[in-house]
CSV table of C-alpha atoms in Angstrom, one decimal:
chain,number,residue,atom,x,y,z
A,1,ASN,CA,-121.1,-31.0,-135.8
A,2,GLN,CA,-123.1,-33.6,-137.4
A,3,ASN,CA,-121.3,-36.3,-139.8
A,4,GLY,CA,-118.0,-35.6,-139.3
A,5,VAL,CA,-118.5,-31.9,-140.8
A,6,THR,CA,-115.6,-29.5,-139.2
A,7,ARG,CA,-117.6,-26.4,-137.1
A,8,VAL,CA,-117.1,-23.6,-138.9
A,9,ARG,CA,-115.1,-20.7,-137.3
A,10,TRP,CA,-115.2,-16.7,-137.8
A,11,ILE,CA,-112.6,-15.0,-139.1
A,12,GLY,CA,-111.7,-11.5,-138.6
A,13,SER,CA,-114.1,-9.5,-135.8
A,14,GLU,CA,-117.6,-9.0,-135.3
A,15,PRO,CA,-119.3,-5.9,-136.2
A,16,GLU,CA,-120.4,-3.8,-133.6
A,17,GLY,CA,-124.5,-3.9,-133.3
A,18,LYS,CA,-124.4,-7.1,-135.7
A,19,ILE,CA,-126.9,-9.9,-134.6
A,20,GLY,CA,-125.3,-13.1,-133.9
A,21,GLY,CA,-121.3,-14.3,-134.0
A,22,ASP,CA,-119.6,-15.7,-130.7
A,23,ARG,CA,-121.7,-15.4,-128.0
A,24,ASP,CA,-120.1,-18.0,-125.7
A,25,GLY,CA,-116.8,-17.1,-126.5
A,26,ASP,CA,-115.6,-20.6,-127.4
A,27,GLY,CA,-114.3,-19.5,-131.0
A,28,GLU,CA,-117.2,-20.8,-133.0
A,29,THR,CA,-120.3,-18.7,-134.4
A,30,ASP,CA,-124.0,-19.2,-132.9
A,31,THR,CA,-125.7,-17.0,-135.4
A,32,PRO,CA,-129.3,-18.7,-135.4
A,33,PRO,CA,-130.0,-19.2,-139.5
A,34,VAL,CA,-132.1,-17.4,-141.8
A,35,LYS,CA,-135.5,-18.5,-142.1
A,36,ILE,CA,-136.4,-16.3,-145.4
A,37,ARG,CA,-137.4,-18.4,-148.0
A,38,PRO,CA,-137.4,-16.6,-151.5
A,39,ARG,CA,-140.1,-16.9,-154.0
A,40,SER,CA,-139.7,-20.3,-155.8
A,41,TYR,CA,-139.7,-21.1,-159.0
A,42,SER,CA,-140.7,-24.2,-160.7
A,43,ARG,CA,-139.7,-25.0,-164.3
A,44,ARG,CA,-140.2,-28.1,-166.4
A,45,ARG,CA,-137.5,-30.0,-167.0
A,46,ARG,CA,-136.7,-33.5,-168.3
A,47,THR,CA,-134.7,-35.6,-165.7
A,48,HIS,CA,-131.9,-37.6,-166.8
A,49,PHE,CA,-129.4,-39.8,-165.3
A,50,LEU,CA,-126.1,-41.0,-166.4
A,51,ASP,CA,-125.0,-44.6,-166.7
A,52,PRO,CA,-123.7,-45.5,-162.8
A,53,SER,CA,-120.6,-47.5,-164.4
A,54,ILE,CA,-119.3,-44.3,-166.0
A,55,LEU,CA,-119.7,-42.1,-162.8
A,56,SER,CA,-116.7,-41.8,-160.0
A,57,LYS,CA,-117.0,-41.1,-156.6
A,58,ALA,CA,-116.1,-38.0,-155.1
A,59,LEU,CA,-113.1,-38.3,-153.0
A,60,GLN,CA,-114.2,-35.0,-149.9
A,61,SER,CA,-117.5,-35.2,-148.1
A,62,PRO,CA,-119.8,-32.2,-148.7
A,63,ALA,CA,-119.6,-29.0,-146.8
A,64,GLY,CA,-123.6,-28.5,-146.5
A,65,SER,CA,-125.0,-25.2,-145.2
A,66,LEU,CA,-122.2,-23.1,-143.4
A,67,TYR,CA,-124.4,-20.6,-142.2
A,68,GLY,CA,-125.7,-21.1,-138.3
A,69,ASP,CA,-124.9,-24.6,-136.5
A,70,GLY,CA,-125.1,-27.0,-139.1
A,71,MET,CA,-128.8,-26.9,-139.9
A,72,THR,CA,-129.8,-28.3,-143.2
A,73,ALA,CA,-130.5,-26.0,-146.1
A,74,GLU,CA,-134.6,-27.3,-145.9
A,75,GLU,CA,-134.3,-26.2,-141.9
A,76,HIS,CA,-133.1,-22.6,-142.5
A,77,PHE,CA,-136.5,-21.5,-144.3
A,78,LEU,CA,-140.0,-21.5,-143.8
A,79,ASP,CA,-142.7,-21.5,-146.3
A,80,ASP,CA,-143.9,-18.6,-148.3
A,81,ASP,CA,-147.4,-18.9,-147.2
A,82,GLU,CA,-146.4,-19.6,-143.5
A,83,LEU,CA,-144.2,-16.0,-143.5
A,84,LEU,CA,-146.9,-14.3,-145.2
A,85,ARG,CA,-149.5,-16.1,-142.0
A,86,GLU,CA,-146.8,-14.8,-139.5
A,87,SER,CA,-146.1,-11.0,-140.9
A,88,ASN,CA,-150.2,-10.1,-141.6
A,89,THR,CA,-150.8,-10.5,-137.6
A,90,ASP,CA,-149.7,-8.2,-135.3
A,91,GLU,CA,-147.5,-10.5,-133.1
A,92,GLY,CA,-146.2,-12.0,-136.1
A,93,LEU,CA,-145.2,-8.2,-137.0
A,94,THR,CA,-143.7,-7.2,-133.6
A,95,LYS,CA,-141.8,-10.8,-134.0
A,96,MET,CA,-140.2,-9.7,-137.4
A,97,ILE,CA,-139.3,-6.2,-135.9
A,98,HIS,CA,-137.4,-7.5,-133.1
A,99,PRO,CA,-137.0,-11.0,-133.1
A,100,ASP,CA,-136.3,-13.6,-130.0
A,101,GLU,CA,-132.8,-14.6,-130.6
A,102,SER,CA,-133.7,-18.0,-129.6
A,103,ASP,CA,-136.6,-18.4,-132.2
A,104,ILE,CA,-135.5,-16.9,-135.4
A,105,PHE,CA,-133.0,-14.6,-136.9
A,106,ILE,CA,-134.4,-11.6,-139.1
A,107,PRO,CA,-131.2,-10.1,-140.9
A,108,GLU,CA,-130.5,-6.9,-140.2
A,109,ILE,CA,-131.8,-4.0,-141.8
A,110,PRO,CA,-130.4,-0.5,-141.7
A,111,ILE,CA,-133.3,1.8,-140.5
A,112,ASN,CA,-131.6,5.4,-140.7
A,113,GLU,CA,-128.3,7.0,-142.2
A,114,PHE,CA,-126.8,6.6,-138.7
A,115,GLU,CA,-126.2,3.0,-138.7
A,116,ARG,CA,-122.9,1.5,-139.6
A,117,LEU,CA,-123.0,-0.5,-143.5
A,118,ARG,CA,-122.8,-3.8,-143.2
A,119,ARG,CA,-119.8,-5.9,-144.0
A,120,LYS,CA,-119.7,-8.4,-146.8
A,121,ARG,CA,-119.5,-12.1,-146.1
A,122,VAL,CA,-117.1,-14.2,-147.8
A,123,LEU,CA,-116.9,-18.1,-147.6
A,124,VAL,CA,-113.9,-19.7,-148.1
A,125,LEU,CA,-113.4,-23.5,-149.3
A,126,CYS,CA,-110.5,-25.0,-149.1
A,127,THR,CA,-109.2,-28.2,-150.5
A,128,GLY,CA,-105.8,-28.1,-150.5
A,129,GLY,CA,-102.5,-27.0,-152.5
A,130,THR,CA,-99.4,-25.2,-152.3
A,131,LEU,CA,-101.1,-22.8,-150.2
A,132,THR,CA,-101.6,-25.0,-147.2
A,133,MET,CA,-98.7,-26.9,-147.2
A,134,ALA,CA,-95.9,-26.7,-144.8
A,135,PRO,CA,-92.4,-28.9,-143.8
A,136,ASP,CA,-93.3,-32.4,-142.6
A,137,PRO,CA,-90.5,-33.9,-140.3
A,138,GLU,CA,-92.1,-37.5,-141.0
A,139,ARG,CA,-91.7,-36.9,-144.9
A,140,GLY,CA,-87.9,-35.8,-144.7
A,141,GLY,CA,-88.9,-31.9,-144.5
A,142,ALA,CA,-90.6,-32.4,-147.8
A,143,LEU,CA,-93.4,-29.8,-148.0
A,144,ALA,CA,-96.8,-31.5,-147.5
A,145,PRO,CA,-101.0,-30.2,-147.1
A,146,VAL,CA,-101.0,-29.3,-143.2
A,147,GLU,CA,-104.9,-29.5,-142.4
A,148,GLY,CA,-106.4,-26.2,-140.3
A,149,ALA,CA,-103.2,-24.1,-141.0
A,150,VAL,CA,-105.2,-21.9,-143.3
A,151,THR,CA,-107.9,-21.0,-140.8
A,152,ALA,CA,-104.7,-20.4,-138.2
A,153,TYR,CA,-102.6,-18.1,-140.9
A,154,MET,CA,-105.6,-16.3,-141.6
A,155,LYS,CA,-106.5,-15.7,-138.1
A,156,GLU,CA,-103.0,-14.0,-137.3
A,157,MET,CA,-103.6,-11.8,-140.6
A,158,LYS,CA,-104.3,-7.7,-139.4
A,159,GLU,CA,-105.4,-7.2,-142.7
A,160,LEU,CA,-108.6,-9.2,-142.6
A,161,ASN,CA,-109.8,-6.8,-139.3
A,162,ASN,CA,-109.8,-3.9,-141.5
A,163,GLN,CA,-113.2,-2.5,-141.7
A,164,ASN,CA,-113.2,-2.1,-145.7
A,165,MET,CA,-112.1,-6.1,-145.8
A,166,PRO,CA,-115.3,-8.7,-145.6
A,167,GLU,CA,-116.2,-11.4,-143.0
A,168,VAL,CA,-114.4,-14.4,-143.8
A,169,VAL,CA,-116.1,-18.4,-142.8
A,170,CYS,CA,-113.2,-20.2,-144.1
A,171,HIS,CA,-114.2,-24.3,-144.5
A,172,GLU,CA,-111.4,-26.9,-144.7
A,173,TYR,CA,-112.6,-30.0,-146.3
A,174,THR,CA,-110.7,-33.2,-145.0
A,175,PRO,CA,-108.6,-34.7,-145.8
A,176,PHE,CA,-107.0,-32.9,-147.9
A,177,TYR,CA,-106.0,-34.2,-151.8
A,178,ASP,CA,-103.8,-33.1,-154.3
A,179,SER,CA,-105.8,-31.3,-157.2
A,180,SER,CA,-104.6,-34.0,-159.6
A,181,ASP,CA,-106.6,-36.4,-157.5
A,182,LEU,CA,-109.8,-34.4,-157.9
A,183,GLY,CA,-112.0,-35.1,-160.5
A,184,PRO,CA,-115.7,-34.1,-161.5
A,185,PRO,CA,-117.6,-35.5,-158.5
A,186,ASP,CA,-115.3,-33.3,-156.1
A,187,TRP,CA,-116.1,-30.5,-158.5
A,188,ALA,CA,-120.0,-31.2,-158.0
A,189,VAL,CA,-119.3,-31.1,-154.5
A,190,LEU,CA,-117.9,-27.7,-154.6
A,191,ALA,CA,-120.9,-26.7,-156.8
A,192,ASN,CA,-123.7,-28.1,-154.2
A,193,ASP,CA,-121.8,-26.3,-151.5
A,194,ILE,CA,-121.9,-22.7,-153.3
A,195,LYS,CA,-125.5,-23.6,-154.0
A,196,ALA,CA,-126.3,-24.4,-150.3
A,197,ASN,CA,-125.0,-21.0,-149.1
A,198,TYR,CA,-125.5,-19.0,-151.9
A,199,LEU,CA,-128.2,-16.7,-150.2
A,200,HIS,CA,-126.0,-16.3,-146.8
A,201,PHE,CA,-123.1,-15.0,-148.5
A,202,ASP,CA,-121.9,-11.9,-151.1
A,203,GLY,CA,-119.2,-14.3,-152.4
A,204,PHE,CA,-117.0,-17.4,-152.5
A,205,VAL,CA,-113.1,-18.2,-152.4
A,206,VAL,CA,-112.1,-21.2,-153.4
A,207,LEU,CA,-108.1,-22.2,-152.5
A,208,MET,CA,-106.7,-25.2,-154.3
A,209,GLY,CA,-103.5,-27.0,-156.2
A,210,THR,CA,-102.8,-24.9,-159.7
A,211,ASP,CA,-102.4,-28.1,-161.6
A,212,THR,CA,-106.3,-28.5,-162.6
A,213,MET,CA,-107.4,-25.4,-160.9
A,214,ALA,CA,-108.2,-24.6,-164.3
A,215,TYR,CA,-110.3,-27.6,-165.4
A,216,CYS,CA,-112.0,-27.1,-161.8
A,217,SER,CA,-113.1,-23.3,-162.3
A,218,THR,CA,-114.0,-23.6,-166.1
A,219,ALA,CA,-116.2,-27.1,-164.8
A,220,LEU,CA,-118.0,-24.6,-162.3
A,221,SER,CA,-118.7,-21.8,-164.5
A,222,PHE,CA,-120.7,-24.3,-166.7
A,223,MET,CA,-122.3,-26.2,-163.4
A,224,LEU,CA,-123.4,-22.7,-162.1
A,225,GLU,CA,-125.9,-21.7,-164.3
A,226,ASN,CA,-127.3,-17.8,-163.7
A,227,LEU,CA,-124.9,-17.3,-161.3
A,228,GLY,CA,-125.0,-13.5,-159.6
A,229,LYS,CA,-122.3,-14.0,-156.9
A,230,PRO,CA,-118.3,-13.7,-157.4
A,231,VAL,CA,-116.8,-17.0,-157.1
A,232,VAL,CA,-112.8,-16.8,-157.3
A,233,PHE,CA,-110.1,-19.4,-157.5
A,234,THR,CA,-106.6,-19.0,-156.0
A,235,GLY,CA,-103.5,-20.8,-154.7
A,236,SER,CA,-100.1,-20.1,-154.4
A,237,GLN,CA,-96.8,-21.1,-156.0
A,238,ILE,CA,-95.1,-20.6,-152.8
A,239,PRO,CA,-96.6,-22.1,-149.2
A,240,PHE,CA,-98.1,-19.3,-146.6
A,241,CYS,CA,-95.1,-20.9,-144.3
A,242,GLU,CA,-92.6,-19.5,-146.3
A,243,PRO,CA,-91.0,-15.9,-145.2
A,244,TYR,CA,-91.2,-14.9,-149.1
A,245,ASN,CA,-94.6,-16.1,-150.6
A,246,ASP,CA,-97.2,-15.2,-153.2
A,247,ALA,CA,-100.3,-16.7,-151.0
A,248,ARG,CA,-100.6,-13.8,-148.7
A,249,ARG,CA,-101.3,-11.6,-151.2
A,250,ASN,CA,-103.4,-13.7,-153.7
A,251,LEU,CA,-105.7,-14.8,-151.0
A,252,ILE,CA,-105.9,-11.1,-150.0
A,253,MET,CA,-107.2,-10.0,-153.4
A,254,ALA,CA,-109.6,-13.0,-153.9
A,255,LEU,CA,-111.4,-11.7,-150.8
A,256,ILE,CA,-111.7,-8.3,-152.3
A,257,PHE,CA,-113.0,-9.8,-155.4
A,258,ALA,CA,-115.4,-11.8,-153.7
A,259,SER,CA,-116.7,-8.8,-151.7
A,260,ARG,CA,-117.0,-6.5,-155.0
A,261,ASP,CA,-120.3,-6.8,-157.0
A,262,THR,CA,-118.6,-6.0,-160.3
A,263,ILE,CA,-118.0,-9.3,-161.8
A,264,ASN,CA,-119.9,-12.1,-160.7
A,265,GLU,CA,-118.8,-14.8,-162.3
A,266,VAL,CA,-116.2,-17.8,-161.8
A,267,SER,CA,-112.5,-16.3,-161.9
A,268,ILE,CA,-109.1,-17.1,-161.2
A,269,PHE,CA,-107.0,-14.9,-159.5
A,270,PHE,CA,-103.0,-15.4,-159.6
A,271,HIS,CA,-100.2,-13.0,-159.4
A,272,ASP,CA,-101.6,-8.9,-160.6
A,273,ARG,CA,-104.8,-10.2,-162.5
A,274,LEU,CA,-108.3,-11.6,-162.7
A,275,LEU,CA,-108.9,-14.0,-165.2
A,276,ARG,CA,-112.3,-15.8,-166.4
A,277,ALA,CA,-112.6,-19.3,-165.4
A,278,CYS,CA,-113.4,-20.8,-168.5
A,279,ARG,CA,-110.6,-18.7,-170.7
A,280,THR,CA,-107.9,-19.7,-168.6
A,281,THR,CA,-105.1,-21.8,-168.7
A,282,LYS,CA,-101.7,-22.8,-166.5
A,283,VAL,CA,-98.6,-21.7,-168.3
A,284,ASN,CA,-95.8,-22.0,-165.9
A,285,THR,CA,-94.9,-24.2,-163.2
A,286,HIS,CA,-91.8,-22.2,-161.1
A,287,ARG,CA,-93.2,-18.5,-162.1
A,288,LEU,CA,-95.4,-16.6,-159.6
A,289,LEU,CA,-97.9,-15.5,-162.7
A,290,ALA,CA,-98.7,-19.3,-163.2
A,291,PHE,CA,-101.9,-18.6,-165.3
A,292,ASP,CA,-102.5,-16.7,-168.5
A,293,SER,CA,-105.8,-16.3,-170.6
A,294,PRO,CA,-104.3,-16.5,-174.2
A,295,ASN,CA,-107.1,-15.2,-176.4
A,296,MET,CA,-109.2,-12.5,-173.9
A,297,ASP,CA,-107.5,-9.9,-172.2
A,298,PRO,CA,-107.9,-10.1,-168.3
A,299,LEU,CA,-110.9,-9.1,-166.5
A,300,ALA,CA,-109.1,-6.7,-164.2
A,301,LYS,CA,-105.5,-5.9,-163.0
A,302,ILE,CA,-104.0,-4.4,-159.7
A,303,GLY,CA,-101.9,-2.3,-159.5
A,304,ILE,CA,-102.1,1.3,-157.3
A,305,THR,CA,-105.7,1.0,-158.0
A,306,ILE,CA,-108.0,-2.3,-159.5
A,307,ASP,CA,-108.2,-1.6,-163.6
A,308,GLU,CA,-111.7,-3.6,-164.5
A,309,ASN,CA,-112.2,-4.3,-168.3
A,310,GLU,CA,-115.7,-3.1,-168.2
A,311,HIS,CA,-116.4,-4.3,-171.7
A,312,LEU,CA,-116.1,-7.8,-171.0
A,313,ILE,CA,-118.1,-8.4,-167.6
A,314,LEU,CA,-120.9,-10.9,-168.5
A,315,PRO,CA,-124.1,-9.5,-168.1
A,316,PRO,CA,-126.2,-10.1,-164.8
A,317,PRO,CA,-128.1,-13.5,-164.4
A,318,ARG,CA,-131.7,-13.7,-165.9
A,319,GLY,CA,-132.9,-16.5,-163.4
A,320,ALA,CA,-132.4,-18.4,-160.1
A,321,LEU,CA,-129.1,-19.9,-159.5
A,322,ARG,CA,-129.1,-23.7,-161.0
A,323,VAL,CA,-126.5,-26.2,-160.3
A,324,HIS,CA,-126.0,-28.7,-163.2
A,325,SER,CA,-123.8,-31.6,-161.6
A,326,GLU,CA,-123.8,-34.3,-163.7
A,327,MET,CA,-120.9,-34.3,-166.3
A,328,ASP,CA,-120.6,-36.8,-169.1
A,329,THR,CA,-116.6,-37.4,-169.0
A,330,ARG,CA,-116.2,-40.0,-171.7
A,331,LEU,CA,-114.1,-37.6,-173.5
A,332,LEU,CA,-110.2,-38.5,-175.3
A,333,THR,CA,-107.8,-35.5,-176.3
A,334,LEU,CA,-105.5,-36.5,-178.9
A,335,ARG,CA,-102.5,-34.5,-180.1
A,336,LEU,CA,-101.4,-35.1,-183.4
A,337,VAL,CA,-97.9,-34.9,-184.4
A,338,PRO,CA,-95.9,-35.5,-188.1
A,339,GLY,CA,-95.7,-39.2,-188.8
A,340,PHE,CA,-98.9,-40.5,-186.4
A,341,ASP,CA,-99.8,-43.6,-187.3
A,342,ASP,CA,-103.6,-43.9,-188.5
A,343,GLY,CA,-104.2,-47.3,-187.5
A,344,MET,CA,-103.6,-46.6,-183.9
A,345,ILE,CA,-106.2,-43.9,-184.0
A,346,LYS,CA,-108.9,-46.0,-186.0
A,347,VAL,CA,-108.3,-48.7,-182.8
A,348,LEU,CA,-109.0,-46.4,-180.0
A,349,ILE,CA,-112.1,-44.9,-181.7
A,350,GLN,CA,-113.1,-48.6,-182.5
A,351,SER,CA,-112.5,-49.8,-179.0
A,352,GLY,CA,-114.4,-46.6,-177.6
A,353,TYR,CA,-117.6,-47.1,-179.5
A,354,GLU,CA,-117.8,-50.9,-178.8
A,355,SER,CA,-117.2,-50.1,-175.0
A,356,GLY,CA,-119.5,-47.0,-175.1
A,357,SER,CA,-116.5,-45.3,-173.1
A,358,LEU,CA,-116.0,-42.4,-175.7
A,359,LYS,CA,-118.5,-39.7,-176.6
A,360,THR,CA,-116.3,-37.0,-177.6
A,361,LEU,CA,-112.9,-37.0,-179.7
A,362,VAL,CA,-110.5,-34.0,-179.4
A,363,LEU,CA,-107.9,-33.6,-182.0
A,364,LYS,CA,-105.5,-31.0,-181.2
A,365,LEU,CA,-104.2,-30.2,-184.6
A,366,TYR,CA,-101.6,-28.0,-186.4
A,367,GLY,CA,-102.1,-24.1,-186.8
A,368,THR,CA,-105.6,-23.3,-188.0
A,369,GLY,CA,-107.1,-26.7,-187.8
A,370,ASN,CA,-104.7,-28.5,-190.4
A,371,VAL,CA,-103.9,-32.3,-190.9
A,372,PRO,CA,-101.7,-33.6,-193.9
A,373,SER,CA,-103.5,-33.6,-196.9
A,374,VAL,CA,-101.8,-37.1,-198.2
A,375,LYS,CA,-103.6,-38.7,-195.3
A,376,ASP,CA,-107.1,-39.9,-197.0
A,377,ASP,CA,-107.4,-42.6,-194.8
A,378,PHE,CA,-107.5,-39.9,-191.7
A,379,ILE,CA,-110.4,-38.6,-192.9
A,380,GLN,CA,-112.1,-41.1,-193.4
A,381,ILE,CA,-111.6,-42.9,-190.1
A,382,LEU,CA,-112.9,-39.4,-188.6
A,383,SER,CA,-115.7,-39.8,-190.8
A,384,ASP,CA,-117.1,-43.1,-190.0
A,385,ALA,CA,-116.1,-41.9,-186.1
A,386,ARG,CA,-119.0,-39.4,-186.6
A,387,GLU,CA,-121.4,-41.8,-188.3
A,388,LYS,CA,-120.9,-43.7,-184.9
A,389,GLY,CA,-122.3,-41.2,-182.8
A,390,ILE,CA,-118.9,-39.6,-181.5
A,391,LEU,CA,-118.3,-36.1,-181.8
A,392,VAL,CA,-115.0,-35.1,-182.9
A,393,VAL,CA,-113.7,-31.8,-181.9
A,394,ALA,CA,-111.0,-29.8,-184.0
A,395,SER,CA,-108.5,-27.6,-181.6
A,396,THR,CA,-105.3,-25.8,-182.2
A,397,GLN,CA,-101.8,-26.8,-181.1
A,398,CYS,CA,-101.2,-23.1,-180.8
A,399,PHE,CA,-101.1,-21.4,-177.3
A,400,THR,CA,-103.1,-17.9,-179.4
A,401,GLY,CA,-105.4,-18.1,-182.2
A,402,SER,CA,-108.4,-19.8,-183.6
A,403,VAL,CA,-109.1,-22.6,-185.4
A,404,MET,CA,-110.3,-21.9,-189.0
A,405,MET,CA,-111.8,-25.2,-191.1
A,406,GLY,CA,-112.5,-23.4,-194.1
A,407,HIS,CA,-109.2,-21.2,-194.5
A,408,TYR,CA,-106.9,-24.1,-196.0
A,409,ALA,CA,-108.0,-27.3,-198.1
A,410,THR,CA,-107.0,-29.3,-195.5
A,411,GLY,CA,-109.3,-27.8,-192.8
A,412,LEU,CA,-112.5,-27.9,-195.4
A,413,ALA,CA,-111.9,-31.5,-196.1
A,414,LEU,CA,-112.2,-32.0,-192.0
A,415,GLU,CA,-115.5,-30.0,-192.0
A,416,LYS,CA,-116.8,-32.0,-194.8
A,417,ALA,CA,-116.0,-35.1,-192.6
A,418,GLY,CA,-118.3,-33.7,-190.0
A,419,VAL,CA,-115.4,-32.5,-187.7
A,420,VAL,CA,-116.4,-29.5,-186.0
A,421,SER,CA,-114.5,-26.6,-184.7
A,422,ALA,CA,-113.3,-25.4,-181.2
A,423,ASN,CA,-113.0,-22.2,-182.4
A,424,ASP,CA,-110.4,-20.3,-179.7
A,425,MET,CA,-111.4,-22.2,-176.6
A,426,THR,CA,-108.5,-23.9,-174.4
A,427,VAL,CA,-108.3,-27.3,-174.0
A,428,GLU,CA,-109.9,-27.0,-170.6
A,429,ALA,CA,-112.9,-25.0,-171.6
A,430,ILE,CA,-113.3,-27.8,-174.4
A,431,ALA,CA,-113.5,-30.5,-172.5
A,432,CYS,CA,-115.9,-29.3,-169.7
A,433,LYS,CA,-118.3,-27.6,-172.0
A,434,CYS,CA,-118.5,-31.2,-173.8
A,435,ALA,CA,-119.0,-32.9,-170.4
A,436,TYR,CA,-121.7,-30.0,-169.3
A,437,LEU,CA,-123.7,-30.7,-172.7
A,438,PHE,CA,-123.8,-33.9,-172.7
A,439,GLY,CA,-124.2,-34.2,-169.5
A,440,ARG,CA,-127.3,-32.6,-169.3
A,441,GLY,CA,-128.9,-35.4,-171.2
A,442,ASP,CA,-131.4,-33.4,-173.3
A,443,LEU,CA,-128.9,-32.6,-176.6
A,444,THR,CA,-128.2,-35.0,-179.5
A,445,ASN,CA,-124.8,-35.1,-180.5
A,446,GLU,CA,-125.6,-32.2,-183.4
A,447,GLU,CA,-127.0,-29.9,-181.2
A,448,VAL,CA,-124.0,-30.0,-179.1
A,449,GLY,CA,-121.7,-29.7,-182.0
A,450,ASN,CA,-123.8,-26.4,-182.6
A,451,LEU,CA,-123.4,-25.3,-179.1
A,452,LEU,CA,-119.7,-25.2,-179.1
A,453,SER,CA,-119.4,-22.3,-181.2
A,454,VAL,CA,-122.2,-20.6,-179.3
A,455,SER,CA,-120.6,-18.5,-176.2
A,456,ILE,CA,-122.4,-19.9,-173.1
A,457,ARG,CA,-120.4,-18.5,-170.3
A,458,GLY,CA,-117.9,-16.5,-172.5
A,459,GLU,CA,-115.4,-19.0,-172.9
A,460,VAL,CA,-115.5,-18.8,-177.0
A,461,THR,CA,-115.3,-16.0,-179.3
A,462,PRO,CA,-118.1,-16.0,-182.1
A,463,ALA,CA,-116.7,-17.0,-185.3
A,464,ASP,CA,-118.3,-13.6,-186.6
A,465,ALA,CA,-116.1,-11.7,-184.0
A,466,LEU,CA,-112.7,-12.9,-185.1
A,467,SER,CA,-109.8,-10.7,-186.9
A,468,PRO,CA,-111.1,-10.7,-190.6
A,469,PRO,CA,-108.5,-12.3,-192.8
A,470,PRO,CA,-105.5,-10.5,-194.9
A,471,LEU,CA,-107.0,-8.5,-197.9
A,472,SER,CA,-110.4,-7.8,-196.4
A,473,SER,CA,-113.2,-6.0,-197.4
A,474,ALA,CA,-114.1,-2.4,-196.3
A,475,TYR,CA,-117.5,-4.6,-195.5
A,476,GLN,CA,-115.8,-7.1,-193.6
A,477,ARG,CA,-113.8,-4.7,-191.5
A,478,ALA,CA,-116.8,-2.4,-190.5
A,479,SER,CA,-119.1,-5.6,-189.6
A,480,ARG,CA,-117.1,-6.6,-187.1
A,481,LYS,CA,-116.6,-2.9,-185.1
A,482,GLY,CA,-118.7,-1.6,-182.5
A,483,LYS,CA,-119.7,-5.3,-181.4
A,484,LYS,CA,-119.6,-6.4,-177.9
A,485,TYR,CA,-119.1,-10.2,-177.5
A,486,TYR,CA,-118.3,-12.0,-174.2
């Protein structure tokens, strides 16, 4: 293919009667691209460009549109007016009903009840990770990512030929990188590739390493606005090459959830549960249940059946898909320990302010958001940081629970100093949400601070939905009942 992009290979059998597929037997899809363009929507939006000096470069090349023969997204579509002119003539109507395979491809539409249903189509984007690893003789038998391994394994999986499984197209980015090497530019590549293929697939699966999967998936949940299709992240703790592994089941279940139309958001499937991405954090390095959602129940659990928590599912989008690929990553996270040095934090803030490299300071505080009450200088340092335009966010060091700024006197002092509460968000959600909001370029520091407590993608529990304090009144308890929060 052009630009060194790997050709797409079909995984699984082509349904009988399906237009397209592998016609010449070379194992590569020959399906012409869809040339039907949806009605366009125009919205006025202020253009914003981040300073190039603070942006890094993506390590992996974008996949682009993976439907058909590598044509660009613009070449896939006809203009609305042109399509209408063609369809309003007898000749044009005949072409639309009986398309010339060498000219235009029209999606197959069942004419009567006897025509078999179309199988769902899922695009798999693989960036590497443990799932793709195998022993490398050149490295003394140590595990290393092997390009092409996932595609080869998937071709041998008989489960994918089941008529109830979706058709799968797999793309492997080259070369593979460790997930710790991938950052916001690479996350933007994934988001743009999903957008380029959005109209041609029913769902998407992203395979990557587990170390930064929670960060990447959380970032994509903010980047993909008005997402109306499932994007499921997965990986494994044991590679495919081992006789006993969790890679096979994780991949199969991710494909199943990506082909369902009930949970249309960015999620992570691991072990036996589907978790909302922006609520997830990695909790274990050597057990199969590597991820958990500390302050929210799973979206679904698997057993003999798939049990979905329907009350947690986000409502459908109200607009067309939009991608926000600019992320302002000028952020620093500090975990406080007893006896910490105030002077060091003051130097970090001053240095970041003078160099322009610090936009957000996230503090992981004790309990519900407490600091030592005797450290008045520390409170003043945070107040000065706010006056310099640095957003200071308070989160909790506890695995579960929420920050409650006004619950204790020390927390109230932080609130008066301008520190913003992160409520029950994970540190992954805090970092990615701040990067997304500042990356938009149309929000002030005060507006970003106010939006931290607002649920945008279901990443935070609103303050009025948290459990009432002990000895609360009947009114406080009743006011929290019957409400639905995402």
